[in-house]
Amino acid sequence: MGLANERKIDFLIFGAAKCATTWLQNSLTATPQIFMPDPELHYFSNHYDRGAAWYRDQYEGYSGQSIVGEKCNTYLTHPEAAKRIAQDHPDVRLILQMRDPVRRAYSDYCMLYRRGTVGDDIHRYLDPDKAGDERFLHNGRYGYHLRRFYDLFPTDQILLLAYENTVSQPVETLRRVADHIGYSGVVEPPLEERVKNKNTPIVPLPLRRVLAPLRPLLDPIRHTGPLKAIRRAVARQVEYPELPDALAQKMADFYRPDVAELDAIDPGLSRGWRSFSN
C-alpha cells in the first residue's frame, strides 16, 4: 500500500549524482523503522503534474514505519522543486550530500562515458567555457542551487554533508543523519562495499548495442550461473579519458564562488575537497 492522505514525509535526501546518496539510502533502509521508496521518484522535479495521489502510491510497501523519506538527486537542480516541496511538506527535513564539485563532475562524466552516452572529448563536457550550463558542471553549483531552499526553509531543517567526510567517517555521518530525521535508535552499520564502482569490468559497448534488442529476454535470467559466466568472460575494464590538470584547475576556478558561499553557511565544509585546498 502507499501513504495515507494525511501522512507527510519526514525527510528528503537530494544532491547531484556521484555523491553517494544511494549509499546513504541503502544504509538507512537497513533499519526497519525507516522506509524509502526505490527507485527515485522525481516527483517534485519531473512528475509533479501527476498529482499527490500518484506520489503517495509510489510508496508501495510502506507498512507503518515510523519514519518515511525519499531520495532524489534532481530535487537540488530543478528550479521549481524547492517551492513545490515547501508547499506540500513545509516541515520536511532536508539532507544534501555534496562532493568536491570538480571530482564529482569528472565522476559523473565517467559514469555516462561508461554507458556510452558521451564521447571522449572531455573538454566538450567539462570545460566551463563550453559546458558551464550543462549537466556535469551546472549540477555541482551547490551554493547557487541551495539559495532556493534557504529562501523557503529554516536553516535547522537543512543538513549539509560532504561526501569526503562520509567516506572517512561513515558511522558519524549516519549518526548525524539519524539525529536530523528524528530517529533515536542506532542506524545499521553502513554498507562495506560501494554501491557503484567505475572500475568494475563491463560488457564492451559494441556488444551491449548488439544485445540491446534481447534485453527483455536476458534481464530475467541475467543473474543465473550461465549468464554470469558469459558476462565474466567478455567483460572488460573501461579506460576513461584522464582529467588534465589544467582543465581541473579551470573547473576549480569556475566553482570557487559557489564553494565560498557554502563555507559561509557551514565553515570548513569544503576542507576535504582537494581542488580547493590551500
PDB file of C-alpha atoms in Angstrom:
ATOM      1  CA  MET A   1       0.000   0.000   0.000  1.00  0.00           C
ATOM      2  CA  GLY A   2       1.024   3.628  -0.384  1.00  0.00           C
ATOM      3  CA  LEU A   3       0.918   6.526   2.029  1.00  0.00           C
ATOM      4  CA  ALA A   4      -2.353   7.688   3.562  1.00  0.00           C
ATOM      5  CA  ASN A   5      -3.597  11.147   2.579  1.00  0.00           C
ATOM      6  CA  GLU A   6      -2.640  12.683   5.916  1.00  0.00           C
ATOM      7  CA  ARG A   7       0.836  11.066   6.120  1.00  0.00           C
ATOM      8  CA  LYS A   8       3.611  13.551   5.462  1.00  0.00           C
ATOM      9  CA  ILE A   9       7.120  12.537   4.511  1.00  0.00           C
ATOM     10  CA  ASP A  10       9.730  13.173   7.188  1.00  0.00           C
ATOM     11  CA  PHE A  11      12.882  13.744   5.160  1.00  0.00           C
ATOM     12  CA  LEU A  12      14.300  14.146   1.670  1.00  0.00           C
ATOM     13  CA  ILE A  13      17.841  13.309   0.566  1.00  0.00           C
ATOM     14  CA  PHE A  14      18.971  15.181  -2.504  1.00  0.00           C
ATOM     15  CA  GLY A  15      22.191  16.086  -4.247  1.00  0.00           C
ATOM     16  CA  ALA A  16      23.976  15.684  -7.515  1.00  0.00           C
ATOM     17  CA  ALA A  17      24.870  12.311  -8.992  1.00  0.00           C
ATOM     18  CA  LYS A  18      28.027  10.545  -7.742  1.00  0.00           C
ATOM     19  CA  CYS A  19      27.801  11.922  -4.197  1.00  0.00           C
ATOM     20  CA  ALA A  20      26.957   8.581  -2.522  1.00  0.00           C
ATOM     21  CA  THR A  21      23.306   9.407  -1.911  1.00  0.00           C
ATOM     22  CA  THR A  22      22.403   5.835  -2.907  1.00  0.00           C
ATOM     23  CA  TRP A  23      24.842   4.523  -0.296  1.00  0.00           C
ATOM     24  CA  LEU A  24      23.144   6.763   2.258  1.00  0.00           C
ATOM     25  CA  GLN A  25      19.693   5.491   1.264  1.00  0.00           C
ATOM     26  CA  ASN A  26      20.746   1.848   1.430  1.00  0.00           C
ATOM     27  CA  SER A  27      22.285   2.353   4.850  1.00  0.00           C
ATOM     28  CA  LEU A  28      19.129   3.996   6.222  1.00  0.00           C
ATOM     29  CA  THR A  29      16.713   1.447   4.811  1.00  0.00           C
ATOM     30  CA  ALA A  30      18.634  -1.340   6.533  1.00  0.00           C
ATOM     31  CA  THR A  31      16.825  -0.002   9.615  1.00  0.00           C
ATOM     32  CA  PRO A  32      13.301  -1.498   9.828  1.00  0.00           C
ATOM     33  CA  GLN A  33      11.783   1.699  11.252  1.00  0.00           C
ATOM     34  CA  ILE A  34      12.772   3.767   8.200  1.00  0.00           C
ATOM     35  CA  PHE A  35      11.014   3.425   4.837  1.00  0.00           C
ATOM     36  CA  MET A  36      12.117   4.885   1.496  1.00  0.00           C
ATOM     37  CA  PRO A  37      10.786   4.041  -1.975  1.00  0.00           C
ATOM     38  CA  ASP A  38      13.110   2.820  -4.670  1.00  0.00           C
ATOM     39  CA  PRO A  39      13.938   3.881  -7.373  1.00  0.00           C
ATOM     40  CA  GLU A  40      13.990   7.697  -7.396  1.00  0.00           C
ATOM     41  CA  LEU A  41      10.545   9.192  -7.979  1.00  0.00           C
ATOM     42  CA  HIS A  42      11.478  12.605  -9.444  1.00  0.00           C
ATOM     43  CA  TYR A  43       8.038  13.790  -8.338  1.00  0.00           C
ATOM     44  CA  PHE A  44       8.857  17.348  -7.241  1.00  0.00           C
ATOM     45  CA  SER A  45      11.049  17.827 -10.311  1.00  0.00           C
ATOM     46  CA  ASN A  46       9.744  15.970 -13.361  1.00  0.00           C
ATOM     47  CA  HIS A  47       6.381  14.424 -12.408  1.00  0.00           C
ATOM     48  CA  TYR A  48       4.628  16.993 -10.233  1.00  0.00           C
ATOM     49  CA  ASP A  49       1.786  17.206 -12.735  1.00  0.00           C
ATOM     50  CA  ARG A  50       0.813  13.614 -11.887  1.00  0.00           C
ATOM     51  CA  GLY A  51      -0.547  14.818  -8.565  1.00  0.00           C
ATOM     52  CA  ALA A  52      -0.271  13.957  -4.884  1.00  0.00           C
ATOM     53  CA  ALA A  53      -2.276  10.739  -5.199  1.00  0.00           C
ATOM     54  CA  TRP A  54       0.252   9.370  -7.691  1.00  0.00           C
ATOM     55  CA  TYR A  55       3.098  10.368  -5.379  1.00  0.00           C
ATOM     56  CA  ARG A  56       1.572   8.585  -2.380  1.00  0.00           C
ATOM     57  CA  ASP A  57       1.001   5.469  -4.479  1.00  0.00           C
ATOM     58  CA  GLN A  58       4.730   5.264  -5.201  1.00  0.00           C
ATOM     59  CA  TYR A  59       5.343   4.401  -1.553  1.00  0.00           C
ATOM     60  CA  GLU A  60       4.188   0.868  -2.193  1.00  0.00           C
ATOM     61  CA  GLY A  61       5.443  -1.414   0.516  1.00  0.00           C
ATOM     62  CA  TYR A  62       5.047   1.128   3.307  1.00  0.00           C
ATOM     63  CA  SER A  63       3.680  -0.735   6.317  1.00  0.00           C
ATOM     64  CA  GLY A  64       3.552   1.779   9.130  1.00  0.00           C
ATOM     65  CA  GLN A  65       7.260   2.548   9.620  1.00  0.00           C
ATOM     66  CA  SER A  66       7.750   5.476  11.988  1.00  0.00           C
ATOM     67  CA  ILE A  67       9.975   7.496   9.631  1.00  0.00           C
ATOM     68  CA  VAL A  68       9.392   7.944   5.895  1.00  0.00           C
ATOM     69  CA  GLY A  69      11.696   9.619   3.414  1.00  0.00           C
ATOM     70  CA  GLU A  70      12.762   9.787  -0.191  1.00  0.00           C
ATOM     71  CA  LYS A  71      15.997  10.209  -2.125  1.00  0.00           C
ATOM     72  CA  CYS A  72      16.080  12.043  -5.455  1.00  0.00           C
ATOM     73  CA  ASN A  73      19.048  13.927  -6.881  1.00  0.00           C
ATOM     74  CA  THR A  74      17.093  16.084  -9.328  1.00  0.00           C
ATOM     75  CA  TYR A  75      15.426  17.999  -6.481  1.00  0.00           C
ATOM     76  CA  LEU A  76      18.602  20.015  -5.978  1.00  0.00           C
ATOM     77  CA  THR A  77      18.850  21.353  -9.508  1.00  0.00           C
ATOM     78  CA  HIS A  78      15.257  21.594 -10.733  1.00  0.00           C
ATOM     79  CA  PRO A  79      14.228  25.290 -10.473  1.00  0.00           C
ATOM     80  CA  GLU A  80      10.704  24.515  -9.174  1.00  0.00           C
ATOM     81  CA  ALA A  81      11.445  21.602  -6.829  1.00  0.00           C
ATOM     82  CA  ALA A  82      12.217  23.612  -3.682  1.00  0.00           C
ATOM     83  CA  LYS A  83       8.993  25.632  -3.995  1.00  0.00           C
ATOM     84  CA  ARG A  84       6.894  22.506  -4.548  1.00  0.00           C
ATOM     85  CA  ILE A  85       8.460  20.705  -1.593  1.00  0.00           C
ATOM     86  CA  ALA A  86       7.901  23.705   0.689  1.00  0.00           C
ATOM     87  CA  GLN A  87       4.293  23.967  -0.436  1.00  0.00           C
ATOM     88  CA  ASP A  88       3.443  20.300   0.163  1.00  0.00           C
ATOM     89  CA  HIS A  89       5.790  19.411   3.040  1.00  0.00           C
ATOM     90  CA  PRO A  90       6.900  22.597   4.825  1.00  0.00           C
ATOM     91  CA  ASP A  91       8.232  20.716   7.871  1.00  0.00           C
ATOM     92  CA  VAL A  92      10.271  18.130   5.975  1.00  0.00           C
ATOM     93  CA  ARG A  93      13.899  17.617   6.991  1.00  0.00           C
ATOM     94  CA  LEU A  94      16.302  18.098   4.087  1.00  0.00           C
ATOM     95  CA  ILE A  95      19.660  16.382   3.632  1.00  0.00           C
ATOM     96  CA  LEU A  96      22.096  17.484   0.949  1.00  0.00           C
ATOM     97  CA  GLN A  97      25.181  15.362   0.340  1.00  0.00           C
ATOM     98  CA  MET A  98      27.862  17.107  -1.722  1.00  0.00           C
ATOM     99  CA  ARG A  99      31.293  16.286  -3.066  1.00  0.00           C
ATOM    100  CA  ASP A 100      34.300  18.197  -4.355  1.00  0.00           C
ATOM    101  CA  PRO A 101      32.499  19.585  -7.441  1.00  0.00           C
ATOM    102  CA  VAL A 102      35.469  19.062  -9.751  1.00  0.00           C
ATOM    103  CA  ARG A 103      35.809  15.403  -8.750  1.00  0.00           C
ATOM    104  CA  ARG A 104      32.030  14.963  -8.811  1.00  0.00           C
ATOM    105  CA  ALA A 105      31.740  16.350 -12.350  1.00  0.00           C
ATOM    106  CA  TYR A 106      34.526  14.081 -13.588  1.00  0.00           C
ATOM    107  CA  SER A 107      32.988  11.041 -11.879  1.00  0.00           C
ATOM    108  CA  ASP A 108      29.593  11.855 -13.406  1.00  0.00           C
ATOM    109  CA  TYR A 109      31.228  12.194 -16.826  1.00  0.00           C
ATOM    110  CA  CYS A 110      32.939   8.805 -16.373  1.00  0.00           C
ATOM    111  CA  MET A 111      29.606   7.211 -15.468  1.00  0.00           C
ATOM    112  CA  LEU A 112      27.984   8.367 -18.702  1.00  0.00           C
ATOM    113  CA  TYR A 113      31.135   7.580 -20.685  1.00  0.00           C
ATOM    114  CA  ARG A 114      30.902   4.055 -19.303  1.00  0.00           C
ATOM    115  CA  ARG A 115      27.310   3.878 -20.535  1.00  0.00           C
ATOM    116  CA  GLY A 116      28.330   5.094 -23.966  1.00  0.00           C
ATOM    117  CA  THR A 117      26.191   8.247 -23.879  1.00  0.00           C
ATOM    118  CA  VAL A 118      29.087  10.750 -24.044  1.00  0.00           C
ATOM    119  CA  GLY A 119      32.259  10.789 -26.122  1.00  0.00           C
ATOM    120  CA  ASP A 120      35.943  11.013 -25.234  1.00  0.00           C
ATOM    121  CA  ASP A 121      36.321  14.767 -25.870  1.00  0.00           C
ATOM    122  CA  ILE A 122      36.461  15.608 -22.188  1.00  0.00           C
ATOM    123  CA  HIS A 123      36.786  19.354 -22.823  1.00  0.00           C
ATOM    124  CA  ARG A 124      33.449  19.291 -24.637  1.00  0.00           C
ATOM    125  CA  TYR A 125      31.756  18.223 -21.411  1.00  0.00           C
ATOM    126  CA  LEU A 126      33.877  19.696 -18.602  1.00  0.00           C
ATOM    127  CA  ASP A 127      35.336  22.976 -19.894  1.00  0.00           C
ATOM    128  CA  PRO A 128      33.367  25.830 -18.240  1.00  0.00           C
ATOM    129  CA  ASP A 129      33.694  27.924 -21.412  1.00  0.00           C
ATOM    130  CA  LYS A 130      31.890  25.235 -23.395  1.00  0.00           C
ATOM    131  CA  ALA A 131      29.596  23.478 -20.911  1.00  0.00           C
ATOM    132  CA  GLY A 132      29.141  25.702 -17.866  1.00  0.00           C
ATOM    133  CA  ASP A 133      25.345  25.466 -18.080  1.00  0.00           C
ATOM    134  CA  GLU A 134      25.215  21.747 -18.861  1.00  0.00           C
ATOM    135  CA  ARG A 135      24.745  18.757 -16.568  1.00  0.00           C
ATOM    136  CA  PHE A 136      28.246  17.913 -15.406  1.00  0.00           C
ATOM    137  CA  LEU A 137      29.257  21.408 -14.318  1.00  0.00           C
ATOM    138  CA  HIS A 138      25.900  23.017 -13.559  1.00  0.00           C
ATOM    139  CA  ASN A 139      24.775  20.252 -11.192  1.00  0.00           C
ATOM    140  CA  GLY A 140      27.794  20.867  -8.955  1.00  0.00           C
ATOM    141  CA  ARG A 141      26.937  24.529  -8.298  1.00  0.00           C
ATOM    142  CA  TYR A 142      25.671  23.696  -4.826  1.00  0.00           C
ATOM    143  CA  GLY A 143      25.672  27.244  -3.478  1.00  0.00           C
ATOM    144  CA  TYR A 144      23.646  28.508  -6.412  1.00  0.00           C
ATOM    145  CA  HIS A 145      21.039  25.758  -6.141  1.00  0.00           C
ATOM    146  CA  LEU A 146      20.836  25.917  -2.336  1.00  0.00           C
ATOM    147  CA  ARG A 147      19.652  29.516  -2.379  1.00  0.00           C
ATOM    148  CA  ARG A 148      16.195  28.328  -3.402  1.00  0.00           C
ATOM    149  CA  PHE A 149      15.989  26.068  -0.353  1.00  0.00           C
ATOM    150  CA  TYR A 150      17.329  28.576   2.158  1.00  0.00           C
ATOM    151  CA  ASP A 151      14.807  31.110   0.872  1.00  0.00           C
ATOM    152  CA  LEU A 152      11.973  28.729   1.797  1.00  0.00           C
ATOM    153  CA  PHE A 153      13.143  26.565   4.714  1.00  0.00           C
ATOM    154  CA  PRO A 154      14.583  27.346   8.161  1.00  0.00           C
ATOM    155  CA  THR A 155      18.295  26.693   8.408  1.00  0.00           C
ATOM    156  CA  ASP A 156      17.853  23.962  11.014  1.00  0.00           C
ATOM    157  CA  GLN A 157      15.780  21.888   8.582  1.00  0.00           C
ATOM    158  CA  ILE A 158      18.718  21.572   6.161  1.00  0.00           C
ATOM    159  CA  LEU A 159      21.638  19.252   6.891  1.00  0.00           C
ATOM    160  CA  LEU A 160      24.716  19.691   4.698  1.00  0.00           C
ATOM    161  CA  LEU A 161      27.039  16.710   4.318  1.00  0.00           C
ATOM    162  CA  ALA A 162      30.322  16.245   2.478  1.00  0.00           C
ATOM    163  CA  TYR A 163      30.907  13.009   0.591  1.00  0.00           C
ATOM    164  CA  GLU A 164      34.539  13.022   1.707  1.00  0.00           C
ATOM    165  CA  ASN A 165      33.513  13.019   5.380  1.00  0.00           C
ATOM    166  CA  THR A 166      31.035  10.226   4.685  1.00  0.00           C
ATOM    167  CA  VAL A 167      33.843   8.117   3.214  1.00  0.00           C
ATOM    168  CA  SER A 168      36.238   8.781   6.103  1.00  0.00           C
ATOM    169  CA  GLN A 169      33.648   8.824   8.927  1.00  0.00           C
ATOM    170  CA  PRO A 170      30.607   6.813   7.774  1.00  0.00           C
ATOM    171  CA  VAL A 171      29.298   5.979  11.260  1.00  0.00           C
ATOM    172  CA  GLU A 172      29.454   9.627  12.336  1.00  0.00           C
ATOM    173  CA  THR A 173      27.645  10.674   9.150  1.00  0.00           C
ATOM    174  CA  LEU A 174      24.842   8.194   9.792  1.00  0.00           C
ATOM    175  CA  ARG A 175      24.565   9.387  13.395  1.00  0.00           C
ATOM    176  CA  ARG A 176      24.143  12.981  12.209  1.00  0.00           C
ATOM    177  CA  VAL A 177      21.528  11.923   9.682  1.00  0.00           C
ATOM    178  CA  ALA A 178      19.620   9.901  12.291  1.00  0.00           C
ATOM    179  CA  ASP A 179      19.593  12.867  14.660  1.00  0.00           C
ATOM    180  CA  HIS A 180      18.414  15.160  11.881  1.00  0.00           C
ATOM    181  CA  ILE A 181      15.452  12.992  10.874  1.00  0.00           C
ATOM    182  CA  GLY A 182      14.412  12.275  14.447  1.00  0.00           C
ATOM    183  CA  TYR A 183      15.461   8.653  14.706  1.00  0.00           C
ATOM    184  CA  SER A 184      16.675   7.910  18.234  1.00  0.00           C
ATOM    185  CA  GLY A 185      17.948   4.400  17.577  1.00  0.00           C
ATOM    186  CA  VAL A 186      21.233   3.261  16.089  1.00  0.00           C
ATOM    187  CA  VAL A 187      21.334   3.095  12.301  1.00  0.00           C
ATOM    188  CA  GLU A 188      22.608  -0.212  10.967  1.00  0.00           C
ATOM    189  CA  PRO A 189      26.325  -0.256  10.074  1.00  0.00           C
ATOM    190  CA  PRO A 190      26.934   1.279   6.646  1.00  0.00           C
ATOM    191  CA  LEU A 191      27.467  -0.870   3.601  1.00  0.00           C
ATOM    192  CA  GLU A 192      31.033  -2.115   3.362  1.00  0.00           C
ATOM    193  CA  GLU A 193      31.119  -2.042  -0.434  1.00  0.00           C
ATOM    194  CA  ARG A 194      30.498   0.859  -2.747  1.00  0.00           C
ATOM    195  CA  VAL A 195      27.133   0.790  -4.482  1.00  0.00           C
ATOM    196  CA  LYS A 196      28.722   1.533  -7.845  1.00  0.00           C
ATOM    197  CA  ASN A 197      32.348   1.215  -8.892  1.00  0.00           C
ATOM    198  CA  LYS A 198      33.541   2.695 -12.155  1.00  0.00           C
ATOM    199  CA  ASN A 199      36.424   0.193 -12.285  1.00  0.00           C
ATOM    200  CA  THR A 200      34.162  -2.854 -12.392  1.00  0.00           C
ATOM    201  CA  PRO A 201      34.591  -4.619 -15.769  1.00  0.00           C
ATOM    202  CA  ILE A 202      31.592  -4.381 -18.095  1.00  0.00           C
ATOM    203  CA  VAL A 203      30.493  -5.836 -21.414  1.00  0.00           C
ATOM    204  CA  PRO A 204      32.045  -3.723 -24.222  1.00  0.00           C
ATOM    205  CA  LEU A 205      29.730  -1.096 -25.695  1.00  0.00           C
ATOM    206  CA  PRO A 206      29.531  -2.572 -29.251  1.00  0.00           C
ATOM    207  CA  LEU A 207      28.374  -5.902 -27.828  1.00  0.00           C
ATOM    208  CA  ARG A 208      25.899  -4.168 -25.492  1.00  0.00           C
ATOM    209  CA  ARG A 209      24.367  -2.443 -28.509  1.00  0.00           C
ATOM    210  CA  VAL A 210      24.043  -5.737 -30.359  1.00  0.00           C
ATOM    211  CA  LEU A 211      22.368  -7.327 -27.329  1.00  0.00           C
ATOM    212  CA  ALA A 212      20.054  -4.378 -26.610  1.00  0.00           C
ATOM    213  CA  PRO A 213      17.042  -5.829 -28.523  1.00  0.00           C
ATOM    214  CA  LEU A 214      17.388  -9.022 -26.469  1.00  0.00           C
ATOM    215  CA  ARG A 215      17.258  -7.278 -23.068  1.00  0.00           C
ATOM    216  CA  PRO A 216      13.607  -8.252 -22.374  1.00  0.00           C
ATOM    217  CA  LEU A 217      14.643 -11.907 -22.716  1.00  0.00           C
ATOM    218  CA  LEU A 218      18.029 -11.672 -20.976  1.00  0.00           C
ATOM    219  CA  ASP A 219      17.211  -9.441 -17.983  1.00  0.00           C
ATOM    220  CA  PRO A 220      15.073 -12.020 -16.136  1.00  0.00           C
ATOM    221  CA  ILE A 221      17.930 -14.549 -16.270  1.00  0.00           C
ATOM    222  CA  ARG A 222      20.922 -12.197 -16.014  1.00  0.00           C
ATOM    223  CA  HIS A 223      21.811 -13.452 -12.507  1.00  0.00           C
ATOM    224  CA  THR A 224      21.815 -17.139 -13.413  1.00  0.00           C
ATOM    225  CA  GLY A 225      25.078 -19.084 -13.459  1.00  0.00           C
ATOM    226  CA  PRO A 226      25.493 -19.466 -17.231  1.00  0.00           C
ATOM    227  CA  LEU A 227      24.750 -15.797 -17.988  1.00  0.00           C
ATOM    228  CA  LYS A 228      27.102 -14.609 -15.240  1.00  0.00           C
ATOM    229  CA  ALA A 229      29.857 -16.869 -16.578  1.00  0.00           C
ATOM    230  CA  ILE A 230      29.441 -15.487 -20.111  1.00  0.00           C
ATOM    231  CA  ARG A 231      29.472 -11.934 -18.791  1.00  0.00           C
ATOM    232  CA  ARG A 232      32.704 -12.529 -16.856  1.00  0.00           C
ATOM    233  CA  ALA A 233      34.289 -13.941 -19.997  1.00  0.00           C
ATOM    234  CA  VAL A 234      33.557 -10.922 -22.187  1.00  0.00           C
ATOM    235  CA  ALA A 235      33.623  -8.056 -19.649  1.00  0.00           C
ATOM    236  CA  ARG A 236      36.487  -5.581 -19.850  1.00  0.00           C
ATOM    237  CA  GLN A 237      37.609  -2.715 -17.642  1.00  0.00           C
ATOM    238  CA  VAL A 238      36.841   0.680 -19.148  1.00  0.00           C
ATOM    239  CA  GLU A 239      39.702   3.072 -19.918  1.00  0.00           C
ATOM    240  CA  TYR A 240      38.443   6.568 -19.142  1.00  0.00           C
ATOM    241  CA  PRO A 241      39.787   9.825 -20.581  1.00  0.00           C
ATOM    242  CA  GLU A 242      42.046  11.446 -17.981  1.00  0.00           C
ATOM    243  CA  LEU A 243      41.188  14.799 -16.427  1.00  0.00           C
ATOM    244  CA  PRO A 244      44.076  17.150 -17.352  1.00  0.00           C
ATOM    245  CA  ASP A 245      45.444  19.261 -14.510  1.00  0.00           C
ATOM    246  CA  ALA A 246      44.867  22.486 -16.443  1.00  0.00           C
ATOM    247  CA  LEU A 247      41.214  21.611 -17.028  1.00  0.00           C
ATOM    248  CA  ALA A 248      40.752  20.619 -13.367  1.00  0.00           C
ATOM    249  CA  GLN A 249      42.161  23.997 -12.314  1.00  0.00           C
ATOM    250  CA  LYS A 250      39.822  25.794 -14.707  1.00  0.00           C
ATOM    251  CA  MET A 251      36.878  23.899 -13.236  1.00  0.00           C
ATOM    252  CA  ALA A 252      38.007  24.765  -9.692  1.00  0.00           C
ATOM    253  CA  ASP A 253      38.104  28.454 -10.622  1.00  0.00           C
ATOM    254  CA  PHE A 254      34.589  28.128 -12.048  1.00  0.00           C
ATOM    255  CA  TYR A 255      33.292  26.661  -8.786  1.00  0.00           C
ATOM    256  CA  ARG A 256      35.217  28.886  -6.364  1.00  0.00           C
ATOM    257  CA  PRO A 257      32.391  31.428  -5.770  1.00  0.00           C
ATOM    258  CA  ASP A 258      29.925  28.625  -5.010  1.00  0.00           C
ATOM    259  CA  VAL A 259      32.357  26.942  -2.634  1.00  0.00           C
ATOM    260  CA  ALA A 260      32.900  30.248  -0.825  1.00  0.00           C
ATOM    261  CA  GLU A 261      29.128  30.585  -0.490  1.00  0.00           C
ATOM    262  CA  LEU A 262      28.940  27.114   1.058  1.00  0.00           C
ATOM    263  CA  ASP A 263      31.742  27.844   3.504  1.00  0.00           C
ATOM    264  CA  ALA A 264      29.880  30.963   4.618  1.00  0.00           C
ATOM    265  CA  ILE A 265      26.940  28.718   5.551  1.00  0.00           C
ATOM    266  CA  ASP A 266      28.975  25.873   7.051  1.00  0.00           C
ATOM    267  CA  PRO A 267      32.630  26.835   7.671  1.00  0.00           C
ATOM    268  CA  GLY A 268      35.019  24.033   6.849  1.00  0.00           C
ATOM    269  CA  LEU A 269      32.556  22.026   4.784  1.00  0.00           C
ATOM    270  CA  SER A 270      34.903  22.020   1.793  1.00  0.00           C
ATOM    271  CA  ARG A 271      38.043  21.325   3.838  1.00  0.00           C
ATOM    272  CA  GLY A 272      38.373  17.828   2.388  1.00  0.00           C
ATOM    273  CA  TRP A 273      37.907  18.955  -1.203  1.00  0.00           C
ATOM    274  CA  ARG A 274      41.282  18.552  -2.893  1.00  0.00           C
ATOM    275  CA  SER A 275      40.509  21.012  -5.677  1.00  0.00           C
ATOM    276  CA  PHE A 276      40.120  23.860  -3.181  1.00  0.00           C
ATOM    277  CA  SER A 277      42.742  23.083  -0.535  1.00  0.00           C
ATOM    278  CA  ASN A 278      45.140  25.879   0.318  1.00  0.00           C
TER     279      ASN A 278
END
